[in-house]
């Protein structure tokens, strides 16, 4: 193996933070780690610290940056502080603060897993009974597989760590991608074989790895490695794992896609196979020492100690509604950080006349909520200036009116769209009395975002999946911390994994039959065959990789 000179920091944290009881561990300063970890309390603390690494990626800006954005479906928004990640200038280099923190924290998590695996694999040192040892060992091997997957898909064949590390490592070996996936699948095989159906399914265990989580994630990994290796046996294995979850009877699909994202359904969501649990408490924080990464911060980066933690998706995909007359920032409509804008490719991927996922995923309408009606009144640049005009002297928008409406189509040519006269940089629909953008204003013909018409990318179709109207404040303290859990493995994925795997293995009809139950639920009238036909799929022979990629975008956009 070729050796590369890097600094691999693997500092293991005893402290652990989360909303779940099993992660609310107490930090014991000065404890002898070996002695402490061989106690039951110490091992539980170590395992909890291994889970915490998830909170640097899932529903966090760093994770969105290297999973959702910069793809066919999402581009940077107006306030993304590191837009060079998408324009690929030389400013995007290995010292990028977001790459650094992911690198360090992933290896920190893997080291916690390796420490736990080392002790739990030794009958003389494990503090648990044999059955409990198997369960906890299965959990940390699952987590090691998850973090290794994130590493290899972000950086490729870099350092593969399989043993506990103490201190600072100054050399790392390049490792073939094949070796990563070999260990990933080996760890997941262990997790599936050693977790029973009822393990970690109690209410106090929410967020722990379960057998269904291990099967679901192994399905994803088998499908992925099937593409890498070209070995059809992995596609068969992926289909089998996914169908095991489907046939378990533990999960269900919502009749209305929007219900999946209702906050009241967060805690008992039948589509959740495995999630990262968040809350509004101090345990939602990422537990990152701001000083560790401060030297990598650049102009525009948000200071680490300004981050409240929790599910931050509600901040990232918002559009700047609160600058438009008639609107003021409130909890219900969110605090828009404007990090990411959907591309034309994503918006056009939906057939919203038959597919409920477009309006279940995106917000297109805002109702005026600003009690101050003096901000803007008629007439404006001659519009409604006649003294007999009933709107002369009246507010342009009053509370309760439709204030903003974004249209996926193109308004008819005889509609009057007033640019700049009513308000500089904004477009007013004269006949319908609202601020607006349609498809032709939002996107250029070549598919790029039309920056000058979207007010420098601060206006867009807003991903509404993660809105959190229960936050204690619209601004300042409490306005960031989202309470949503972040779904890592979702039931709908199992239908797509099984269908795609069967298609790759040569069973087109079987693949089509597995797409139908999901399509039935995602269509307005329950006619999944008609929904699939609208996308050009009338049977297994019509299936293509492009369809599966587009279908995953429709189902999972924004979900990493």
Coordinates of C-alpha atoms in Angstrom, one line a residue:
X1 CA 0.0 0.0 0.0
X2 CA 1.1 3.5 -0.7
X3 CA 1.7 5.5 2.4
X4 CA 0.5 9.1 2.6
X5 CA 1.6 11.7 5.2
X6 CA -1.4 13.1 7.0
X7 CA -2.3 13.9 10.5
X8 CA -5.2 11.8 11.7
X9 CA -6.5 13.1 15.0
X10 CA -8.4 10.5 16.9
X11 CA -9.4 12.0 20.3
X12 CA -12.0 10.0 21.9
X13 CA -14.7 11.8 23.8
X14 CA -16.3 10.4 26.9
X15 CA -19.1 13.0 26.9
X16 CA -22.2 12.1 24.9
X17 CA -25.2 14.2 24.1
X18 CA -28.6 13.3 22.7
X19 CA -32.3 13.5 23.5
X20 CA -32.6 9.8 24.2
X21 CA -32.1 8.4 27.6
X22 CA -29.4 6.0 26.4
X23 CA -27.3 9.0 25.2
X24 CA -27.7 11.2 28.2
X25 CA -24.4 10.1 29.8
X26 CA -22.4 11.9 32.4
X27 CA -18.9 12.9 31.7
X28 CA -16.5 11.5 34.3
X29 CA -13.4 13.6 34.2
X30 CA -10.1 11.8 35.1
X31 CA -11.5 8.3 34.8
X32 CA -9.0 5.6 33.8
X33 CA -10.4 4.8 30.4
X34 CA -9.5 1.1 30.2
X35 CA -10.9 0.4 33.7
X36 CA -13.9 2.6 33.1
X37 CA -14.9 1.1 29.8
X38 CA -14.8 -2.4 31.3
X39 CA -17.6 -1.3 33.7
X40 CA -21.2 -1.4 32.5
X41 CA -21.6 2.3 32.9
X42 CA -18.3 3.1 31.2
X43 CA -19.1 0.8 28.2
X44 CA -22.6 2.4 27.8
X45 CA -20.9 5.8 27.8
X46 CA -18.4 4.7 25.2
X47 CA -21.2 3.3 22.9
X48 CA -23.1 6.5 23.4
X49 CA -20.1 8.5 22.3
X50 CA -20.0 6.3 19.1
X51 CA -23.5 7.3 18.3
X52 CA -22.8 11.0 18.7
X53 CA -20.7 11.2 15.6
X54 CA -23.9 10.9 13.6
X55 CA -24.8 14.4 14.7
X56 CA -22.0 16.0 12.7
X57 CA -23.5 14.7 9.4
X58 CA -27.2 14.0 9.6
X59 CA -29.4 17.1 9.3
X60 CA -26.3 19.3 9.7
X61 CA -24.9 21.8 7.2
X62 CA -21.7 19.8 6.8
X63 CA -23.7 16.7 5.9
X64 CA -25.9 18.5 3.4
X65 CA -22.9 20.1 1.8
X66 CA -21.4 16.7 0.8
X67 CA -24.5 14.7 0.1
X68 CA -27.5 16.8 -1.1
X69 CA -25.9 20.0 -2.6
X70 CA -23.6 20.2 -5.6
X71 CA -25.6 17.5 -7.4
X72 CA -28.2 17.5 -10.2
X73 CA -30.9 18.4 -7.8
X74 CA -29.5 21.1 -5.5
X75 CA -27.2 24.1 -6.1
X76 CA -26.0 26.8 -3.7
X77 CA -28.3 29.5 -2.3
X78 CA -27.7 33.2 -1.7
X79 CA -26.2 32.8 1.8
X80 CA -24.0 29.8 1.4
X81 CA -20.7 30.9 2.9
X82 CA -18.5 28.6 0.8
X83 CA -20.0 28.8 -2.7
X84 CA -16.6 27.7 -4.2
X85 CA -17.6 24.2 -3.2
X86 CA -20.0 24.3 -6.2
X87 CA -17.9 26.4 -8.6
X88 CA -14.8 24.3 -7.9
X89 CA -12.3 27.1 -7.6
X90 CA -8.9 26.6 -5.9
X91 CA -10.4 27.9 -2.7
X92 CA -12.0 24.5 -2.3
X93 CA -9.0 22.5 -0.9
X94 CA -8.1 20.0 1.9
X95 CA -8.1 22.8 4.5
X96 CA -11.8 23.5 4.0
X97 CA -13.2 23.7 7.5
X98 CA -16.2 21.4 6.6
X99 CA -14.0 18.7 5.2
X100 CA -11.7 18.9 8.2
X101 CA -14.4 18.5 10.8
X102 CA -16.0 15.6 8.9
X103 CA -12.6 13.8 8.6
X104 CA -11.7 14.2 12.3
X105 CA -15.2 13.4 13.6
X106 CA -15.7 10.3 11.5
X107 CA -12.4 8.9 12.6
X108 CA -13.2 9.9 16.1
X109 CA -16.5 7.9 15.9
X110 CA -14.7 4.9 14.3
X111 CA -12.1 4.9 17.1
X112 CA -14.9 4.8 19.7
X113 CA -16.4 1.8 17.8
X114 CA -13.0 0.1 17.6
X115 CA -12.5 0.6 21.4
X116 CA -15.9 -0.9 22.1
X117 CA -15.4 -3.8 19.7
X118 CA -12.0 -4.6 21.2
X119 CA -13.4 -4.9 24.7
X120 CA -16.8 -6.5 23.9
X121 CA -15.1 -9.1 21.8
X122 CA -13.1 -10.3 24.8
X123 CA -15.1 -12.5 27.2
X124 CA -12.8 -11.5 30.0
X125 CA -13.3 -7.8 29.7
X126 CA -16.9 -7.3 28.5
X127 CA -19.0 -6.0 31.4
X128 CA -22.2 -7.5 30.0
X129 CA -23.9 -10.8 29.9
X130 CA -23.4 -12.8 26.6
X131 CA -26.8 -11.8 25.1
X132 CA -26.3 -8.1 25.9
X133 CA -22.7 -8.2 24.7
X134 CA -23.9 -9.5 21.3
X135 CA -26.5 -6.7 21.0
X136 CA -24.1 -3.9 21.9
X137 CA -21.4 -5.3 19.7
X138 CA -23.8 -5.5 16.8
X139 CA -24.7 -1.8 17.4
X140 CA -21.1 -0.5 17.3
X141 CA -20.2 -2.7 14.3
X142 CA -23.2 -1.2 12.5
X143 CA -22.0 2.3 13.4
X144 CA -18.5 1.5 12.2
X145 CA -20.0 0.3 8.9
X146 CA -22.0 3.5 8.6
X147 CA -19.0 5.8 9.2
X148 CA -16.7 3.8 6.9
X149 CA -19.3 4.2 4.2
X150 CA -19.5 8.0 4.7
X151 CA -15.7 8.1 4.6
X152 CA -15.1 6.0 1.5
X153 CA -17.9 7.8 -0.5
X154 CA -16.5 11.2 0.5
X155 CA -12.8 10.6 0.1
X156 CA -12.4 7.3 -1.7
X157 CA -9.8 4.7 -0.7
X158 CA -8.2 6.5 2.3
X159 CA -7.2 5.2 5.7
X160 CA -9.1 2.2 7.0
X161 CA -9.0 1.9 10.8
X162 CA -9.8 -1.4 12.3
X163 CA -8.0 -1.3 15.7
X164 CA -8.2 1.1 18.7
X165 CA -5.9 4.1 18.4
X166 CA -4.5 6.0 21.3
X167 CA -3.0 9.5 20.8
X168 CA -2.1 11.0 17.4
X169 CA -1.4 9.0 14.2
X170 CA 1.0 10.7 11.8
X171 CA 0.8 8.2 9.0
X172 CA -2.2 6.7 7.2
X173 CA -2.4 4.0 4.5
X174 CA -4.4 4.3 1.3
X175 CA -6.8 1.4 1.3
X176 CA -8.6 0.0 -1.8
X177 CA -12.3 0.8 -1.9
X178 CA -13.0 -2.9 -2.1
X179 CA -11.4 -3.4 1.4
X180 CA -13.8 -0.7 2.8
X181 CA -16.8 -2.4 1.4
X182 CA -15.6 -5.8 2.5
X183 CA -15.4 -4.6 6.1
X184 CA -18.7 -2.7 5.8
X185 CA -20.6 -5.8 4.7
X186 CA -18.8 -8.0 7.3
X187 CA -19.8 -5.6 10.1
X188 CA -23.4 -5.5 8.8
X189 CA -23.6 -9.3 8.5
X190 CA -22.6 -9.5 12.2
X191 CA -25.2 -6.9 13.1
X192 CA -28.0 -8.7 11.2
X193 CA -27.0 -12.1 12.6
X194 CA -26.8 -11.0 16.3
X195 CA -29.7 -8.6 16.6
X196 CA -33.1 -10.2 17.4
X197 CA -36.3 -8.7 16.2
X198 CA -37.2 -7.3 19.6
X199 CA -33.8 -5.9 20.5
X200 CA -33.6 -2.1 21.0
X201 CA -37.3 -1.6 20.2
X202 CA -38.4 -0.2 23.6
X203 CA -39.4 3.4 23.8
X204 CA -36.3 4.2 25.9
X205 CA -34.1 2.7 23.1
X206 CA -35.3 5.0 20.4
X207 CA -32.4 5.8 18.1
X208 CA -30.5 2.6 18.8
X209 CA -29.7 0.2 16.0
X210 CA -32.3 -2.5 15.4
X211 CA -32.3 -5.6 13.3
X212 CA -34.6 -3.8 10.7
X213 CA -32.1 -0.9 10.6
X214 CA -29.3 -3.4 10.0
X215 CA -31.2 -5.2 7.2
X216 CA -32.2 -1.9 5.6
X217 CA -28.8 -0.4 5.6
X218 CA -27.2 -3.7 4.4
X219 CA -29.7 -3.6 1.5
X220 CA -28.3 -0.2 0.6
X221 CA -24.7 -1.4 0.9
X222 CA -25.3 -4.6 -1.1
X223 CA -26.9 -2.5 -3.9
X224 CA -24.0 -0.1 -3.9
X225 CA -21.3 -2.7 -4.0
X226 CA -23.2 -4.6 -6.7
X227 CA -22.7 -1.5 -8.9
X228 CA -19.0 -1.2 -8.0
X229 CA -18.3 -4.9 -8.4
X230 CA -20.7 -5.9 -11.2
X231 CA -21.5 -9.1 -9.2
X232 CA -25.2 -9.8 -9.5
X233 CA -25.2 -11.8 -6.3
X234 CA -25.0 -8.5 -4.4
X235 CA -28.1 -7.3 -6.2
X236 CA -29.9 -10.5 -5.1
X237 CA -28.8 -9.9 -1.5
X238 CA -29.9 -6.3 -1.6
X239 CA -33.4 -7.4 -2.8
X240 CA -33.7 -10.1 -0.2
X241 CA -32.7 -7.7 2.7
X242 CA -35.1 -5.0 1.5
X243 CA -38.0 -7.5 1.2
X244 CA -37.3 -8.8 4.7
X245 CA -38.0 -5.3 6.0
X246 CA -41.0 -4.9 3.7
X247 CA -42.5 -8.2 4.9
X248 CA -41.7 -7.7 8.6
X249 CA -45.1 -6.0 9.2
X250 CA -43.4 -3.3 11.3
X251 CA -43.8 -0.4 8.9
X252 CA -46.3 1.2 6.6
X253 CA -46.5 4.0 4.0
X254 CA -48.6 7.1 4.5
X255 CA -51.6 7.6 2.3
X256 CA -50.7 11.3 2.1
X257 CA -47.0 12.0 1.5
X258 CA -47.3 15.3 3.4
X259 CA -48.3 13.5 6.6
X260 CA -44.8 11.9 6.6
X261 CA -43.5 15.4 7.5
X262 CA -46.1 16.5 9.9
X263 CA -44.3 17.3 13.2
X264 CA -47.0 15.6 15.2
X265 CA -46.0 12.3 13.5
X266 CA -42.3 12.6 14.3
X267 CA -42.2 10.3 17.3
X268 CA -44.2 7.4 15.9
X269 CA -43.7 7.5 12.2
X270 CA -44.6 4.2 10.5
X271 CA -42.1 5.0 7.6
X272 CA -39.1 5.4 10.0
X273 CA -36.9 2.3 10.0
X274 CA -34.0 4.1 11.7
X275 CA -33.4 7.7 12.7
X276 CA -31.0 10.0 14.5
X277 CA -33.0 11.4 17.4
X278 CA -32.9 15.1 18.1
X279 CA -34.5 17.4 20.7
X280 CA -34.5 21.0 21.9
X281 CA -32.5 20.1 25.0
X282 CA -28.7 20.6 25.5
X283 CA -28.3 17.0 24.3
X284 CA -29.1 18.0 20.8
X285 CA -25.8 19.8 20.4
X286 CA -23.0 18.3 18.4
X287 CA -20.6 18.4 21.3
X288 CA -17.8 20.0 19.2
X289 CA -15.2 22.1 20.9
X290 CA -15.1 25.3 18.8
X291 CA -11.4 25.9 19.5
X292 CA -10.5 22.6 17.8
X293 CA -11.6 23.8 14.3
X294 CA -11.4 27.5 14.7
X295 CA -8.1 27.8 12.7
X296 CA -9.9 26.3 9.7
X297 CA -12.8 28.8 9.8
X298 CA -13.0 31.2 6.9
X299 CA -14.8 34.5 6.3
X300 CA -18.5 33.8 6.4
X301 CA -18.4 30.6 8.4
X302 CA -20.7 30.5 11.3
X303 CA -18.8 30.3 14.6
X304 CA -19.2 26.8 16.1
X305 CA -20.4 28.2 19.5
X306 CA -23.2 30.0 17.7
X307 CA -24.7 26.6 16.6
X308 CA -27.6 25.3 18.7
X309 CA -27.7 21.8 17.4
X310 CA -30.8 19.7 16.7
X311 CA -32.2 19.1 13.2
X312 CA -31.1 22.1 11.2
X313 CA -32.8 21.2 7.9
X314 CA -35.5 23.8 8.6
X315 CA -32.9 26.5 8.3
X316 CA -31.0 25.3 5.2
X317 CA -33.6 25.2 2.4
X318 CA -35.7 28.3 3.2
X319 CA -36.2 31.2 0.9
X320 CA -36.2 34.9 2.0
X321 CA -39.9 35.4 2.4
X322 CA -39.5 38.0 5.2
X323 CA -38.0 40.7 3.0
X324 CA -41.2 41.0 0.9
X325 CA -43.9 43.5 1.9
X326 CA -46.8 41.7 3.5
X327 CA -44.5 39.1 5.2
X328 CA -42.6 39.3 8.5
X329 CA -40.4 36.5 10.0
X330 CA -42.3 34.2 12.3
X331 CA -41.9 30.7 13.8
X332 CA -44.4 29.1 11.4
X333 CA -42.7 30.2 8.2
X334 CA -39.2 29.6 9.5
X335 CA -35.8 31.3 9.7
X336 CA -34.3 31.0 6.2
X337 CA -30.6 30.6 6.0
X338 CA -30.8 30.2 2.2
X339 CA -28.0 27.7 1.8
X340 CA -29.4 25.6 -1.0
X341 CA -31.7 26.1 -4.1
X342 CA -33.4 23.4 -6.0
X343 CA -32.3 23.0 -9.6
X344 CA -34.6 23.0 -12.6
X345 CA -33.9 19.3 -13.0
X346 CA -35.4 18.5 -9.6
X347 CA -38.4 20.7 -10.0
X348 CA -39.1 19.3 -13.5
X349 CA -38.7 15.7 -12.2
X350 CA -42.2 15.8 -10.6
X351 CA -45.5 15.4 -12.4
X352 CA -47.4 17.2 -9.8
X353 CA -50.8 16.6 -11.4
X354 CA -50.6 12.9 -10.4
X355 CA -47.7 12.8 -7.9
X356 CA -48.5 14.2 -4.5
X357 CA -44.8 14.4 -3.6
X358 CA -44.2 17.8 -5.2
X359 CA -46.6 19.7 -3.0
X360 CA -45.7 17.3 -0.1
X361 CA -42.1 18.4 -0.5
X362 CA -42.2 22.1 -1.5
X363 CA -43.8 25.2 -0.3
X364 CA -45.1 27.4 -3.1
X365 CA -47.5 29.8 -1.2
X366 CA -47.1 32.3 1.6
X367 CA -50.0 34.0 3.3
X368 CA -49.5 37.6 4.4
X369 CA -48.8 37.8 8.1
X370 CA -47.4 41.4 8.7
X371 CA -49.8 43.6 10.6
X372 CA -47.9 46.6 9.4
X373 CA -49.8 47.5 6.3
X374 CA -48.0 50.9 5.8
X375 CA -44.9 49.4 4.2
X376 CA -46.2 49.6 0.6
X377 CA -49.4 51.2 -0.7
X378 CA -50.9 51.9 -4.1
X379 CA -50.3 53.7 -6.4
X380 CA -46.9 52.5 -7.5
X381 CA -45.3 53.9 -10.6
X382 CA -48.7 54.7 -12.1
X383 CA -50.3 51.4 -11.2
X384 CA -53.7 51.9 -9.5
X385 CA -53.1 55.7 -9.6
X386 CA -56.6 56.7 -10.9
X387 CA -58.4 58.5 -8.1
X388 CA -61.5 56.3 -8.8
X389 CA -59.5 53.1 -8.5
X390 CA -60.7 51.3 -5.4
X391 CA -57.1 50.2 -4.6
X392 CA -55.7 53.8 -4.7
X393 CA -54.3 54.5 -1.2
X394 CA -54.8 51.0 0.0
X395 CA -52.0 48.6 1.1
X396 CA -50.6 46.4 -1.6
X397 CA -51.0 43.4 0.7
X398 CA -53.0 42.9 3.9
X399 CA -52.8 40.1 6.5
X400 CA -54.6 37.0 5.3
X401 CA -54.0 37.7 1.6
X402 CA -52.0 35.3 -0.6
X403 CA -48.8 37.3 -0.5
X404 CA -46.4 35.1 -2.5
X405 CA -47.1 32.4 -5.0
X406 CA -44.4 30.5 -7.0
X407 CA -45.7 28.8 -10.1
X408 CA -44.1 25.7 -11.6
X409 CA -45.6 26.5 -15.0
X410 CA -45.4 29.6 -17.1
X411 CA -48.1 32.3 -16.7
X412 CA -50.2 33.0 -19.9
X413 CA -48.8 35.8 -22.1
X414 CA -51.8 38.0 -21.4
X415 CA -51.2 38.0 -17.7
X416 CA -49.6 41.2 -16.5
X417 CA -46.4 40.6 -14.6
X418 CA -45.0 43.9 -13.3
X419 CA -41.2 43.9 -12.8
X420 CA -39.6 46.5 -10.5
X421 CA -42.3 49.1 -10.7
X422 CA -44.2 47.9 -7.6
X423 CA -40.9 47.0 -5.8
X424 CA -37.4 47.0 -7.1
X425 CA -36.2 43.4 -7.9
X426 CA -39.6 41.8 -7.3
X427 CA -42.4 40.8 -9.6
X428 CA -46.1 41.5 -9.0
X429 CA -48.9 39.6 -10.7
X430 CA -51.4 42.4 -11.5
X431 CA -54.5 40.4 -12.0
X432 CA -54.0 38.0 -9.1
X433 CA -52.5 40.5 -6.6
X434 CA -49.5 38.6 -5.3
X435 CA -45.7 38.5 -5.6
X436 CA -44.6 35.8 -7.9
X437 CA -42.1 33.9 -9.9
X438 CA -42.9 31.3 -12.5
X439 CA -40.7 28.7 -14.1
X440 CA -39.4 31.0 -16.8
X441 CA -38.3 33.6 -14.3
X442 CA -36.7 31.1 -11.9
X443 CA -34.6 29.2 -14.4
X444 CA -32.7 29.8 -17.6
X445 CA -33.4 27.7 -20.7
X446 CA -30.2 25.7 -20.1
X447 CA -31.4 24.7 -16.6
X448 CA -29.3 27.0 -14.5
X449 CA -30.8 29.2 -11.8
X450 CA -31.7 32.7 -13.1
X451 CA -29.9 34.7 -10.4
X452 CA -31.0 38.2 -11.4
X453 CA -34.7 37.3 -11.4
X454 CA -34.5 35.2 -8.1
X455 CA -32.9 38.2 -6.4
X456 CA -29.5 36.7 -6.3
X457 CA -30.8 33.2 -5.4
X458 CA -32.7 34.2 -2.4
X459 CA -36.1 33.2 -3.9
X460 CA -36.9 29.6 -4.8
X461 CA -39.3 26.7 -4.3
X462 CA -38.8 26.0 -0.6
X463 CA -38.2 22.5 0.6
X464 CA -40.8 22.3 3.4
X465 CA -40.1 18.8 4.7
X466 CA -38.1 20.0 7.7
X467 CA -40.1 23.1 8.8
X468 CA -40.4 23.2 12.6
X469 CA -43.3 25.4 13.7
X470 CA -42.8 24.4 17.3
X471 CA -39.6 26.3 17.9
X472 CA -39.6 28.6 20.9
X473 CA -38.5 31.7 18.9
X474 CA -38.4 33.0 15.3
X475 CA -35.0 34.7 15.9
X476 CA -32.1 34.4 18.3
X477 CA -31.9 31.8 21.0
X478 CA -34.0 28.8 20.3
X479 CA -34.7 29.6 16.7
X480 CA -32.2 27.1 15.3
X481 CA -32.7 24.0 17.3
X482 CA -35.1 21.7 15.4
X483 CA -36.8 18.8 17.2
X484 CA -37.3 16.5 14.2
X485 CA -35.6 13.2 14.1
X486 CA -33.5 12.6 11.0
X487 CA -34.6 9.5 9.1
X488 CA -31.5 7.7 7.9
X489 CA -33.3 4.5 6.7
X490 CA -36.9 5.0 5.5
X491 CA -39.5 2.4 4.6
X492 CA -40.0 3.8 1.1
X493 CA -36.3 3.1 0.3
X494 CA -36.9 -0.6 0.8
X495 CA -39.3 -0.7 -2.2
X496 CA -36.8 1.2 -4.3
X497 CA -33.8 -0.8 -3.2
X498 CA -35.6 -4.1 -3.8
X499 CA -37.0 -3.0 -7.2
X500 CA -33.7 -1.6 -8.5
X501 CA -31.8 -4.7 -7.3
X502 CA -34.3 -7.0 -9.0
X503 CA -34.1 -5.0 -12.2
X504 CA -30.2 -5.1 -12.1
X505 CA -30.5 -8.9 -11.5
X506 CA -32.6 -9.3 -14.6
X507 CA -36.1 -9.5 -13.1
X508 CA -37.9 -6.5 -14.7
X509 CA -41.4 -7.7 -13.9
X510 CA -40.6 -8.4 -10.3
X511 CA -39.0 -4.9 -10.0
X512 CA -42.2 -3.3 -11.5
X513 CA -44.4 -5.2 -9.0
X514 CA -42.3 -3.8 -6.1
X515 CA -42.6 -0.2 -7.4
X516 CA -46.4 -0.4 -7.5
X517 CA -47.1 -0.4 -3.7
X518 CA -45.0 2.8 -3.3
X519 CA -46.5 4.4 -6.4
X520 CA -50.1 3.6 -5.2
X521 CA -49.4 5.6 -2.0
X522 CA -47.7 8.5 -3.7
X523 CA -50.4 9.1 -6.4
X524 CA -53.3 11.3 -5.5
X525 CA -56.0 8.7 -6.5
X526 CA -54.1 5.5 -5.5
X527 CA -53.5 4.5 -9.1
X528 CA -49.8 3.7 -9.0
X529 CA -49.8 2.3 -12.5
X530 CA -51.0 5.6 -13.9
X531 CA -48.3 7.5 -11.9
X532 CA -45.6 5.2 -13.1
X533 CA -46.9 5.5 -16.7
X534 CA -46.7 9.3 -16.4
X535 CA -42.9 8.8 -16.0
X536 CA -42.8 6.4 -19.0
X537 CA -42.9 3.2 -16.9
X538 CA -45.6 0.7 -18.1
X539 CA -43.8 -2.4 -17.1
X540 CA -40.4 -3.9 -16.2
X541 CA -39.1 -3.5 -19.7
X542 CA -39.3 0.3 -19.4
X543 CA -37.1 0.6 -16.3
X544 CA -33.8 2.4 -16.6
X545 CA -31.2 3.7 -14.2
X546 CA -32.3 7.2 -15.0
X547 CA -35.8 6.4 -13.8
X548 CA -34.5 5.0 -10.4
X549 CA -32.3 8.1 -9.9
X550 CA -35.2 10.4 -10.6
X551 CA -37.5 8.4 -8.5
X552 CA -35.1 8.6 -5.6
X553 CA -34.9 12.4 -6.1
X554 CA -38.7 12.7 -6.0
X555 CA -38.9 10.6 -2.9
X556 CA -35.9 11.7 -0.9
X557 CA -34.8 15.1 -2.1
X558 CA -33.1 16.9 0.8
X559 CA -32.7 13.8 2.9
X560 CA -29.0 13.1 2.3

